[in-house]
mmCIF file of C-alpha atoms in Angstrom:
data_model
loop_
_atom_site.group_PDB
_atom_site.id
_atom_site.type_symbol
_atom_site.label_atom_id
_atom_site.label_comp_id
_atom_site.label_asym_id
_atom_site.label_seq_id
_atom_site.Cartn_x
_atom_site.Cartn_y
_atom_site.Cartn_z
ATOM 1 C CA GLY A 922 36.118 138.981 122.852
ATOM 2 C CA ALA A 923 34.280 136.253 124.797
ATOM 3 C CA VAL A 924 33.000 134.374 121.764
ATOM 4 C CA VAL A 925 31.367 130.978 122.153
ATOM 5 C CA SER A 926 30.676 128.724 119.195
ATOM 6 C CA GLN A 927 28.521 125.633 118.820
ATOM 7 C CA HIS A 928 28.615 122.911 116.228
ATOM 8 C CA PRO A 929 26.524 121.863 114.493
ATOM 9 C CA SER A 930 24.024 124.697 114.284
ATOM 10 C CA ARG A 931 21.314 122.348 113.122
ATOM 11 C CA VAL A 932 20.950 118.582 113.024
ATOM 12 C CA ILE A 933 18.223 116.255 111.858
ATOM 13 C CA CYS A 934 18.518 112.619 112.805
ATOM 14 C CA LYS A 935 16.508 109.433 112.973
ATOM 15 C CA SER A 936 15.097 108.170 116.234
ATOM 16 C CA GLY A 937 17.580 105.952 118.062
ATOM 17 C CA THR A 938 20.745 107.625 116.844
ATOM 18 C CA SER A 939 23.146 109.556 119.053
ATOM 19 C CA VAL A 940 23.987 113.171 118.420
ATOM 20 C CA LYS A 941 27.039 115.072 119.641
ATOM 21 C CA ILE A 942 27.025 118.844 120.069
ATOM 22 C CA GLU A 943 30.242 120.765 120.615
ATOM 23 C CA CYS A 944 30.620 123.990 122.557
ATOM 24 C CA ARG A 945 33.846 125.955 122.250
ATOM 25 C CA SER A 946 35.108 129.124 123.870
ATOM 26 C CA LEU A 947 37.101 130.693 121.051
ATOM 27 C CA ASP A 948 39.120 133.417 122.715
ATOM 28 C CA PHE A 949 39.119 132.569 126.404
ATOM 29 C CA GLN A 950 39.461 129.647 128.749
ATOM 30 C CA ALA A 951 36.331 128.401 130.442
ATOM 31 C CA THR A 952 36.668 126.185 133.477
ATOM 32 C CA THR A 953 32.887 126.026 133.654
ATOM 33 C CA MET A 954 30.333 125.632 130.894
ATOM 34 C CA PHE A 955 26.595 125.229 131.128
ATOM 35 C CA TRP A 956 24.141 123.377 128.934
ATOM 36 C CA TYR A 957 20.597 124.627 128.497
ATOM 37 C CA ARG A 958 17.554 123.416 126.681
ATOM 38 C CA GLN A 959 14.937 125.763 125.289
ATOM 39 C CA PHE A 960 11.523 124.888 123.911
ATOM 40 C CA PRO A 961 9.728 127.288 121.542
ATOM 41 C CA LYS A 962 8.645 130.516 123.199
ATOM 42 C CA GLN A 963 9.938 129.351 126.569
ATOM 43 C CA SER A 964 12.792 130.268 128.825
ATOM 44 C CA LEU A 965 16.144 128.550 129.133
ATOM 45 C CA MET A 966 16.160 125.439 131.257
ATOM 46 C CA LEU A 967 19.510 124.548 132.811
ATOM 47 C CA MET A 968 20.374 120.922 132.162
ATOM 48 C CA ALA A 969 23.834 120.592 133.635
ATOM 49 C CA THR A 970 26.973 122.354 134.744
ATOM 50 C CA SER A 971 30.158 121.150 133.119
ATOM 51 C CA ASN A 972 33.494 121.615 134.880
ATOM 52 C CA GLU A 973 36.771 120.944 133.119
ATOM 53 C CA GLY A 974 38.342 117.717 134.254
ATOM 54 C CA SER A 975 35.481 116.556 136.445
ATOM 55 C CA LYS A 976 32.052 115.033 136.149
ATOM 56 C CA ALA A 977 29.166 117.235 135.169
ATOM 57 C CA THR A 978 26.531 118.228 137.686
ATOM 58 C CA TYR A 979 23.026 117.543 136.400
ATOM 59 C CA GLU A 980 19.854 119.352 137.346
ATOM 60 C CA GLN A 981 17.008 117.426 138.870
ATOM 61 C CA GLY A 982 15.057 115.489 136.287
ATOM 62 C CA VAL A 983 17.814 115.451 133.664
ATOM 63 C CA GLU A 984 18.968 111.921 132.807
ATOM 64 C CA LYS A 985 22.750 111.773 132.972
ATOM 65 C CA ASP A 986 22.827 108.543 130.955
ATOM 66 C CA LYS A 987 20.889 110.182 128.153
ATOM 67 C CA PHE A 988 22.627 113.556 128.089
ATOM 68 C CA LEU A 989 26.325 112.758 128.310
ATOM 69 C CA ILE A 990 28.598 115.697 128.982
ATOM 70 C CA ASN A 991 32.349 115.757 128.575
ATOM 71 C CA HIS A 992 34.459 118.810 129.362
ATOM 72 C CA ALA A 993 37.832 117.570 128.208
ATOM 73 C CA SER A 994 39.644 120.888 127.889
ATOM 74 C CA LEU A 995 39.394 124.499 128.980
ATOM 75 C CA THR A 996 37.841 125.442 125.648
ATOM 76 C CA LEU A 997 35.634 122.507 124.738
ATOM 77 C CA SER A 998 32.574 120.836 126.216
ATOM 78 C CA THR A 999 30.443 118.291 124.397
ATOM 79 C CA LEU A 1000 26.876 117.185 124.912
ATOM 80 C CA THR A 1001 25.870 113.819 123.482
ATOM 81 C CA VAL A 1002 22.202 112.999 123.251
ATOM 82 C CA ALA A 1003 22.183 109.216 123.425
ATOM 83 C CA SER A 1004 19.543 107.265 121.507
ATOM 84 C CA ALA A 1005 17.634 110.401 120.622
ATOM 85 C CA HIS A 1006 13.847 110.320 120.392
ATOM 86 C CA PRO A 1007 11.366 112.864 118.989
ATOM 87 C CA GLU A 1008 10.747 114.308 122.452
ATOM 88 C CA ASP A 1009 14.427 115.278 122.589
ATOM 89 C CA SER A 1010 13.878 117.692 119.722
ATOM 90 C CA SER A 1011 14.725 121.119 121.059
ATOM 91 C CA PHE A 1012 17.105 124.060 120.924
ATOM 92 C CA TYR A 1013 20.260 123.280 122.907
ATOM 93 C CA ILE A 1014 22.401 126.195 124.028
ATOM 94 C CA CYS A 1015 25.686 126.229 125.866
ATOM 95 C CA SER A 1016 27.317 129.027 127.789
ATOM 96 C CA ALA A 1017 30.824 129.515 129.073
ATOM 97 C CA LEU A 1018 32.014 131.268 132.168
ATOM 98 C CA LEU A 1019 35.012 133.559 132.064
ATOM 99 C CA ALA A 1020 37.430 132.306 134.699
ATOM 100 C CA GLY A 1021 37.045 134.257 137.907
ATOM 101 C CA GLN A 1022 33.964 136.092 136.661
ATOM 102 C CA GLU A 1023 30.222 135.568 136.881
ATOM 103 C CA THR A 1024 29.413 136.516 133.307
ATOM 104 C CA GLN A 1025 28.061 133.727 131.117
ATOM 105 C CA TYR A 1026 28.572 134.032 127.385
ATOM 106 C CA PHE A 1027 26.219 131.995 125.251
ATOM 107 C CA GLY A 1028 26.753 130.065 122.078
ATOM 108 C CA PRO A 1029 24.439 130.456 119.078
ATOM 109 C CA GLY A 1030 22.533 127.274 119.872
ATOM 110 C CA THR A 1031 21.944 123.950 118.127
ATOM 111 C CA ARG A 1032 18.564 123.045 116.723
ATOM 112 C CA LEU A 1033 17.966 119.298 117.086
ATOM 113 C CA LEU A 1034 15.133 117.601 115.235
ATOM 114 C CA VAL A 1035 14.624 113.891 115.814
ATOM 115 C CA LEU A 1036 12.377 112.172 113.307
ATOM 116 C CA GLY B 436 15.972 126.663 141.310
ATOM 117 C CA GLU B 437 14.827 129.867 142.937
ATOM 118 C CA ASN B 438 12.062 131.788 141.189
ATOM 119 C CA VAL B 439 12.622 134.779 138.960
ATOM 120 C CA GLU B 440 9.385 136.418 137.877
ATOM 121 C CA GLN B 441 9.422 138.610 134.785
ATOM 122 C CA HIS B 442 6.762 141.014 133.510
ATOM 123 C CA PRO B 443 5.314 141.711 131.076
ATOM 124 C CA SER B 444 5.451 138.628 128.870
ATOM 125 C CA THR B 445 4.838 140.755 125.785
ATOM 126 C CA LEU B 446 5.412 144.435 125.199
ATOM 127 C CA SER B 447 4.651 146.510 122.129
ATOM 128 C CA VAL B 448 5.909 150.069 121.823
ATOM 129 C CA GLN B 449 6.256 152.607 119.066
ATOM 130 C CA GLU B 450 9.662 153.518 117.776
ATOM 131 C CA GLY B 451 11.177 156.220 119.934
ATOM 132 C CA ASP B 452 9.211 155.327 123.039
ATOM 133 C CA SER B 453 10.725 153.772 126.154
ATOM 134 C CA ALA B 454 10.329 150.158 127.223
ATOM 135 C CA VAL B 455 10.517 148.865 130.778
ATOM 136 C CA ILE B 456 10.762 145.228 131.829
ATOM 137 C CA LYS B 457 10.589 144.234 135.473
ATOM 138 C CA CYS B 458 11.838 141.202 137.360
ATOM 139 C CA THR B 459 11.619 139.991 140.924
ATOM 140 C CA TYR B 460 13.681 137.283 142.558
ATOM 141 C CA SER B 461 13.329 135.226 145.700
ATOM 142 C CA ASP B 462 16.867 134.117 146.587
ATOM 143 C CA SER B 463 18.276 136.681 148.988
ATOM 144 C CA ALA B 464 21.764 135.346 148.227
ATOM 145 C CA SER B 465 21.554 136.462 144.590
ATOM 146 C CA ASN B 466 24.108 139.164 143.893
ATOM 147 C CA TYR B 467 24.494 139.231 140.116
ATOM 148 C CA PHE B 468 21.732 140.179 137.676
ATOM 149 C CA PRO B 469 22.362 140.011 133.921
ATOM 150 C CA TRP B 470 19.972 140.807 131.106
ATOM 151 C CA TYR B 471 20.059 138.949 127.813
ATOM 152 C CA LYS B 472 18.576 139.696 124.399
ATOM 153 C CA GLN B 473 17.643 136.755 122.218
ATOM 154 C CA GLU B 474 16.750 137.071 118.573
ATOM 155 C CA LEU B 475 14.837 134.348 116.796
ATOM 156 C CA GLY B 476 16.893 131.218 116.275
ATOM 157 C CA LYS B 477 19.957 132.619 118.039
ATOM 158 C CA GLY B 478 21.608 132.282 121.404
ATOM 159 C CA PRO B 479 21.103 134.891 124.145
ATOM 160 C CA GLN B 480 23.376 137.911 124.024
ATOM 161 C CA LEU B 481 24.399 139.730 127.190
ATOM 162 C CA ILE B 482 23.322 143.365 126.967
ATOM 163 C CA ILE B 483 23.902 144.648 130.482
ATOM 164 C CA ASP B 484 24.439 143.327 133.978
ATOM 165 C CA ILE B 485 24.468 144.693 137.498
ATOM 166 C CA ARG B 486 25.881 143.536 140.782
ATOM 167 C CA SER B 487 24.309 143.886 144.179
ATOM 168 C CA ASN B 488 26.651 146.631 145.343
ATOM 169 C CA VAL B 489 25.310 148.956 142.648
ATOM 170 C CA GLY B 490 21.822 150.436 142.384
ATOM 171 C CA GLU B 491 21.867 151.566 138.777
ATOM 172 C CA LYS B 492 23.939 151.083 135.660
ATOM 173 C CA LYS B 493 23.609 152.687 132.260
ATOM 174 C CA ASP B 494 25.030 151.914 128.845
ATOM 175 C CA GLN B 495 23.850 154.305 126.138
ATOM 176 C CA ARG B 496 20.120 153.635 125.629
ATOM 177 C CA ILE B 497 19.996 150.780 128.108
ATOM 178 C CA ALA B 498 19.838 151.058 131.889
ATOM 179 C CA VAL B 499 19.240 148.622 134.709
ATOM 180 C CA THR B 500 18.109 149.431 138.231
ATOM 181 C CA LEU B 501 18.289 147.170 141.259
ATOM 182 C CA ASN B 502 16.437 147.330 144.557
ATOM 183 C CA LYS B 503 17.933 144.641 146.773
ATOM 184 C CA THR B 504 15.608 145.344 149.660
ATOM 185 C CA ALA B 505 12.543 144.758 147.533
ATOM 186 C CA LYS B 506 14.316 142.079 145.461
ATOM 187 C CA HIS B 507 13.453 143.539 142.136
ATOM 188 C CA PHE B 508 15.375 144.848 139.153
ATOM 189 C CA SER B 509 14.323 146.481 135.919
ATOM 190 C CA LEU B 510 15.571 147.012 132.386
ATOM 191 C CA HIS B 511 14.938 150.354 130.732
ATOM 192 C CA ILE B 512 15.391 150.912 127.012
ATOM 193 C CA THR B 513 15.026 154.475 125.802
ATOM 194 C CA GLU B 514 14.510 155.727 122.246
ATOM 195 C CA THR B 515 13.564 152.263 121.083
ATOM 196 C CA GLN B 516 14.335 151.188 117.537
ATOM 197 C CA PRO B 517 12.843 148.352 115.431
ATOM 198 C CA GLU B 518 16.090 146.413 115.832
ATOM 199 C CA ASP B 519 15.447 146.302 119.577
ATOM 200 C CA SER B 520 12.620 143.856 118.834
ATOM 201 C CA ALA B 521 13.565 140.531 120.440
ATOM 202 C CA VAL B 522 12.958 138.424 123.529
ATOM 203 C CA TYR B 523 14.610 139.770 126.650
ATOM 204 C CA PHE B 524 15.479 137.571 129.629
ATOM 205 C CA CYS B 525 16.417 138.669 133.101
ATOM 206 C CA ALA B 526 18.418 136.367 135.341
ATOM 207 C CA ALA B 527 19.634 136.194 138.902
ATOM 208 C CA SER B 528 22.656 134.351 140.212
ATOM 209 C CA SER B 529 22.057 131.204 142.179
ATOM 210 C CA SER B 530 23.328 130.525 145.655
ATOM 211 C CA SER B 531 24.787 127.295 144.260
ATOM 212 C CA GLY B 532 27.822 128.173 142.199
ATOM 213 C CA TYR B 533 27.618 130.356 139.111
ATOM 214 C CA ALA B 534 24.351 129.017 137.709
ATOM 215 C CA LEU B 535 21.685 131.529 136.712
ATOM 216 C CA ASN B 536 17.942 131.431 137.278
ATOM 217 C CA PHE B 537 16.141 132.924 134.294
ATOM 218 C CA GLY B 538 12.855 134.733 134.000
ATOM 219 C CA LYS B 539 10.365 133.521 131.419
ATOM 220 C CA GLY B 540 11.200 136.264 128.963
ATOM 221 C CA THR B 541 9.567 139.354 127.504
ATOM 222 C CA SER B 542 8.831 139.549 123.804
ATOM 223 C CA LEU B 543 9.416 143.169 122.824
ATOM 224 C CA LEU B 544 8.051 144.504 119.561
ATOM 225 C CA VAL B 545 9.046 147.968 118.404
ATOM 226 C CA THR B 546 6.844 149.191 115.591
ATOM 227 C CA PRO B 547 8.046 151.883 113.178
#
């Protein structure tokens, strides 16, 4: 149980395009999901906390107009990288929180490459 | 967020030996401490966690110890196998909601 999926697993796009990444909790409901960014050989950097039915809470330094988060249901959160640029290339990982618990279950990640 | 320090950054052991990774945290309100294993190109996988009301927890070859007074916790892997090779992250719960503060990771290499 507690499986989290992400789609797509890998995306290559041209500079200036927008990219949407989906995060789904497959076998449980997640009122809270988190979005992380990870550069090569570095730790996970929390970008934002996504709560179902409300606006996401962004960490300091993360542009909310560039990284648009929508948590429309208890099993789906999306991250849209608006007008992506090469510096946005990274590994984006989501996690989902089991309701009433502290345990975060992570998705497999999405590799974004902006040319 | 609050700091979580993790050591060592790299660790190489021979198959069958034990591996120990140590973390310290600064937020006295932290009460949940998970450990994650991340293989190359994949998302982190929870391997064990411990809460502040427990000093030690064991699951087969993996154990975690917690010293709340000293604010440090450790991961112990016994009888290591090549498939244990990965990057391991410790984390501590944040005082603000359910967010986690992660250590910088330990790259563990188990050589046959």
